[in-house]
CSV table of C-alpha atoms and ligand atoms in Angstrom, one decimal:
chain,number,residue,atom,x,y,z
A,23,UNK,CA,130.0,-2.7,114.5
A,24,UNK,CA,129.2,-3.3,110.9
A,25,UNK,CA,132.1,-4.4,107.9
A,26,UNK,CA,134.3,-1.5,107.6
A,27,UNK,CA,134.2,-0.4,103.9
A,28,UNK,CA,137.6,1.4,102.9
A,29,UNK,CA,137.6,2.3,99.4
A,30,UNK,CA,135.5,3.8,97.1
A,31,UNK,CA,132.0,2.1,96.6
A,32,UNK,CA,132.0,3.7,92.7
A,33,UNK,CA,128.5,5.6,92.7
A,34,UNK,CA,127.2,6.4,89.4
A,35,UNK,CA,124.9,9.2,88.1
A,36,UNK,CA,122.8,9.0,85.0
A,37,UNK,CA,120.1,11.3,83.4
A,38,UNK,CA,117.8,9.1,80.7
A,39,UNK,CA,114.1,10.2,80.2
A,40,UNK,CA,113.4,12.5,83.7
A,41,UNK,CA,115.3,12.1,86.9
A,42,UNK,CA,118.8,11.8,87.9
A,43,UNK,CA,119.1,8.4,88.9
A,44,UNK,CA,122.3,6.8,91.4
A,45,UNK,CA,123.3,3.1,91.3
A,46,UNK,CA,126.3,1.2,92.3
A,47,UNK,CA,126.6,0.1,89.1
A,48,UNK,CA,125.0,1.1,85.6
A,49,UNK,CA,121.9,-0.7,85.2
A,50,UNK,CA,120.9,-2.6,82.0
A,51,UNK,CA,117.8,-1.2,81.8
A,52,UNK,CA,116.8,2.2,83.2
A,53,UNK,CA,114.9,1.8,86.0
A,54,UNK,CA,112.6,4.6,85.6
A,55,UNK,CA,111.4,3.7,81.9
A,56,UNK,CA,113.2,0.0,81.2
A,57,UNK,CA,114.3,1.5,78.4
A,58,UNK,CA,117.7,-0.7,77.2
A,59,UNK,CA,120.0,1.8,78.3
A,60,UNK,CA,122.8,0.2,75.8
A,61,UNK,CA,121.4,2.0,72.4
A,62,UNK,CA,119.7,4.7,74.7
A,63,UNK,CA,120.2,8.6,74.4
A,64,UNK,CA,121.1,9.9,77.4
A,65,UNK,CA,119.9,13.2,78.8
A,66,UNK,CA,123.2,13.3,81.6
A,67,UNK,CA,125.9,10.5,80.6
A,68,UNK,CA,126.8,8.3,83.0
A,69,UNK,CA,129.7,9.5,85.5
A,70,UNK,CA,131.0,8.7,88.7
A,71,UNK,CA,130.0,10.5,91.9
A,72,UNK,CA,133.4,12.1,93.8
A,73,UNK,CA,134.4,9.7,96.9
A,74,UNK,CA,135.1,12.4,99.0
A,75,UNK,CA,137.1,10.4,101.9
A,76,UNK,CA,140.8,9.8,101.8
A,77,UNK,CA,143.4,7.5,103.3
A,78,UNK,CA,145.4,9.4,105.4
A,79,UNK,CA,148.2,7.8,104.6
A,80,UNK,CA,148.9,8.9,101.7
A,81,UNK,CA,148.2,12.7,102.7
A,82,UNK,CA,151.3,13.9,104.4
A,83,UNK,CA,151.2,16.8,107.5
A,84,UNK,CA,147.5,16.9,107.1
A,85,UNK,CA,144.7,17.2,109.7
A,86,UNK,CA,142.2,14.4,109.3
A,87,UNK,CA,138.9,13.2,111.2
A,88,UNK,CA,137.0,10.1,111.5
A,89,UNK,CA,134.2,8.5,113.3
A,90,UNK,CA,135.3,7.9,116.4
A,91,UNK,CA,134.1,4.3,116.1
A,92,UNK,CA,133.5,2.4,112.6
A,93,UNK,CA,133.2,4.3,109.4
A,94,UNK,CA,131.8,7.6,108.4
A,95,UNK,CA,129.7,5.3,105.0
A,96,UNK,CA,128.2,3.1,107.5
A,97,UNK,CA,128.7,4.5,111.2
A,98,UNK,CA,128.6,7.9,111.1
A,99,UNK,CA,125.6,9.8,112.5
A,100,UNK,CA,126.5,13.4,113.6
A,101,UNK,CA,129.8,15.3,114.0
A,102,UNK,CA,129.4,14.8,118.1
A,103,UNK,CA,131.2,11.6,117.6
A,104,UNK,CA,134.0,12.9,115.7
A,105,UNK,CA,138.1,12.2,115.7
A,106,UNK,CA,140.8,14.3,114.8
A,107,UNK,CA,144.5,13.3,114.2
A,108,UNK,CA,147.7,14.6,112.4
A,109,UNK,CA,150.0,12.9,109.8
A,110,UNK,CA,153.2,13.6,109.7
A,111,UNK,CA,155.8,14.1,106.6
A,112,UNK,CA,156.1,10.7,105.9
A,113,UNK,CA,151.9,9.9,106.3
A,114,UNK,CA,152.3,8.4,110.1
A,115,UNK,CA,149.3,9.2,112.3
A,116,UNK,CA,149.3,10.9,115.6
A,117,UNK,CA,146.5,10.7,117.7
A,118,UNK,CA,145.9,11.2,121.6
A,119,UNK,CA,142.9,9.1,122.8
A,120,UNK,CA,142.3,7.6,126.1
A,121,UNK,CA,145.7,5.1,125.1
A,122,UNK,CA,147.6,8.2,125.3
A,123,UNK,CA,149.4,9.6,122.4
A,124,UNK,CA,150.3,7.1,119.3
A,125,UNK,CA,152.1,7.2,116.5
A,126,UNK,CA,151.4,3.8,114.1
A,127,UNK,CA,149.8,3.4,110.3
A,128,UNK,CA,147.4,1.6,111.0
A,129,UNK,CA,143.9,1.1,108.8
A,130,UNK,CA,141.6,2.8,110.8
A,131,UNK,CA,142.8,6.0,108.9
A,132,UNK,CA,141.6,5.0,105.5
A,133,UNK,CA,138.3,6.5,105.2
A,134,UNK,CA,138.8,9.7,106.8
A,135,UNK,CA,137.5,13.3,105.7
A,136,UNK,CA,140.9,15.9,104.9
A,137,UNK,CA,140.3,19.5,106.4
A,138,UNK,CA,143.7,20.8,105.2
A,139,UNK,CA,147.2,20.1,104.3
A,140,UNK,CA,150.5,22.3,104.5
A,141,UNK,CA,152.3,23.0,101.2
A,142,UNK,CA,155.7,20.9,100.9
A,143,UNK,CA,157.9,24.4,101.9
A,144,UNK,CA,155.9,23.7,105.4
A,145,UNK,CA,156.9,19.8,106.0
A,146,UNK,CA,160.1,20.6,107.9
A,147,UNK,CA,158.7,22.9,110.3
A,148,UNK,CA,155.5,20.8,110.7
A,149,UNK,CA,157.5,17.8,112.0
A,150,UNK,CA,159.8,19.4,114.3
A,151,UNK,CA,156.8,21.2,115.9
A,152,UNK,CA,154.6,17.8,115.5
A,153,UNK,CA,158.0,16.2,117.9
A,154,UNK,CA,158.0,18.8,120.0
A,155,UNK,CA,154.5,19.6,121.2
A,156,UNK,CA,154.3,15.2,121.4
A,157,UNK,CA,156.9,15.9,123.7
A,158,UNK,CA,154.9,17.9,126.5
A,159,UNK,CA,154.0,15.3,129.3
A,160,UNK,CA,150.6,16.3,128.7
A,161,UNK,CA,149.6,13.5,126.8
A,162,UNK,CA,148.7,10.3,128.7
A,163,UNK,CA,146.6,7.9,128.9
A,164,UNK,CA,146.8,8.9,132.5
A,165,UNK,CA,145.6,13.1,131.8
A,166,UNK,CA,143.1,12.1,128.9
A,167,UNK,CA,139.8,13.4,129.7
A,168,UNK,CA,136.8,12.7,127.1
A,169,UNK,CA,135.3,16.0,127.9
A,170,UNK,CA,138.3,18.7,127.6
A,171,UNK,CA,141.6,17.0,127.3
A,172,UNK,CA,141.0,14.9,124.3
A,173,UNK,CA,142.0,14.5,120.8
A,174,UNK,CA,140.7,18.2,120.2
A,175,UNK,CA,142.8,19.1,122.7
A,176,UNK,CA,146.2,17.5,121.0
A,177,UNK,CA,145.5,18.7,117.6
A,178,UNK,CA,144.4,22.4,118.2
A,179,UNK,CA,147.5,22.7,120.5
A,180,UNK,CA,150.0,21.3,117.9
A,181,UNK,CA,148.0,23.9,115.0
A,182,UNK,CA,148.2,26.8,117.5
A,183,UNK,CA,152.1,26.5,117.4
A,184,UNK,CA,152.8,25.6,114.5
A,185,UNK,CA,151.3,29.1,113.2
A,186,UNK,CA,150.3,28.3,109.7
A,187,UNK,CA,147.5,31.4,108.7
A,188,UNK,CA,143.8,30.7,109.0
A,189,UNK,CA,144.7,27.1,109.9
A,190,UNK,CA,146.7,28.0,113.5
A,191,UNK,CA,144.1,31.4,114.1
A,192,UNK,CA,141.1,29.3,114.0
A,193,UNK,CA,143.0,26.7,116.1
A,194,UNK,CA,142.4,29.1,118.7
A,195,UNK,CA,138.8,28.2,120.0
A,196,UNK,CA,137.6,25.4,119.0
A,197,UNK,CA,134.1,26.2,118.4
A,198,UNK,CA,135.1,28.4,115.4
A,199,UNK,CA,137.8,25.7,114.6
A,200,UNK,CA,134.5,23.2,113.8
A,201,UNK,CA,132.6,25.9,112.3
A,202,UNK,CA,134.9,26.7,109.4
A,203,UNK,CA,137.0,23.6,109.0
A,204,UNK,CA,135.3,20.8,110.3
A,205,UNK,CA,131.5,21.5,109.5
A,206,UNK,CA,131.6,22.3,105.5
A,207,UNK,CA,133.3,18.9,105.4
A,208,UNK,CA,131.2,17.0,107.1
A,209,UNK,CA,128.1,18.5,105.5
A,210,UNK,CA,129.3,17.8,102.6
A,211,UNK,CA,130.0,14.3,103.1
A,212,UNK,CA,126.6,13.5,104.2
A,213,UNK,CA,125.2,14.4,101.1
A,214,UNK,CA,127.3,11.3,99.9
A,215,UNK,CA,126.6,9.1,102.9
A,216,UNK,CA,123.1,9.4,102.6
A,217,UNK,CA,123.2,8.6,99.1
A,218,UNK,CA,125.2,5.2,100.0
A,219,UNK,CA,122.8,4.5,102.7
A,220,UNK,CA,119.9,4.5,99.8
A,221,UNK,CA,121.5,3.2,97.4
A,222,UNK,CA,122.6,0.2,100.0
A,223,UNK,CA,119.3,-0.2,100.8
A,224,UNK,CA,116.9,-0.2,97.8
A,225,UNK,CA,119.8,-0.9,94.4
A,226,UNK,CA,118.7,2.7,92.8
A,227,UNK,CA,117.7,6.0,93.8
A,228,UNK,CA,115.9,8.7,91.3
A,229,UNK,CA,116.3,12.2,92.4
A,230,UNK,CA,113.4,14.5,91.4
A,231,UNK,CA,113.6,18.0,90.5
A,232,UNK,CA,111.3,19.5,92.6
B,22,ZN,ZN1,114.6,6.0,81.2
């Protein structure tokens, strides 16, 4: 498994004499025209591109997913692999895995992808519902099964009781559950993974109007 990057690798987007270019950091010179970009006009000024993973953490009674192993930057290849777990009020993670169900902070959760959050009014009923659907003797290691008592399986039951709008109804079946909460997300990710993945590879990238 390769070095897990956890924070944000700071992309940055330019515009000087044609394409849009991406680096890690701003170049000296631009690499389409080696222009010195200090005195140059710019045509997009440099900003940074949104990191759009989170630490769950810091995202109180939030749903979350990761890469089941490694990172979604340098692991992650298609949503098969996913994982899903809950925070709780005070940003504790629950997840049920073949361990069973665990509650812990651990850093595994800090590149993750958000797919919603309950408004503070929510946080009370959240946690007592979180506690008491963690309760059901359901959740072993001992019942886990990777094909249709799995993480999925933890997380859609908790959202279906907890009865929170669009959330809880899609909770329902999980194929629509992916569709509208898990697959914008992840699509929209990849656009930044595969940008990281170039930029890891060859320093710069030019994108090209085509
Ligand atoms: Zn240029």
């Amino acid at each position: 498994m390769s070095k897990i990057v956890k924070m944000d690798p700071g992309i940055v987007c330019f515009q000087h004499c044609g394409p849009k270019v991406f680096s890690f950091i701003l170049p000296r010179r631009c690499p389409v025209c080696d222009e010195d970009l200090e005195r140059a006009n710019f045509a997009l000024l440099p900003f940074r591109v949104p990191y759009p993973f989170i630490r769950a953490s810091q995202y109180p009674c939030a749903v979350v997913i990761k890469p089941t192993s490694g990172d979604f930057l340098n692991d992650y290849y298609n949503s098969m692999d996913l994982h899903i777990g809950v925070t709780t009020s005070t940003g504790t993670i629950v997840e049920f895995d073949k361990h069973g169900l665990r509650k812990h902070r651990s850093t595994h959760w800090n590149q993750c992808l958000l797919l919603d959050q309950v408004p503070i009014p929510w946080r009370e009923h959240w946690d007592t519902t979180l506690w008491q659907v963690c309760k059901q003797k359901c959740w072993s290691a001992k019942t886990y099964s990777e094909d249709n008592h799995n993480c999925y399986s933890f997380v859609l039951t908790f959202l279906v009781t907890l009865a929170y709008g669009n959330l809880s109804e899609a909770a329902r079946n999980r194929t629509l559950f992916c569709e509208k909460f898990i697959v914008p997300r992840t699509t929209a990710a990849g656009k930044y993974i595969s940008l990281y993945r170039k930029l890891k590879q060859h320093g710069f990238y030019e994108h090209r109007n085509k």
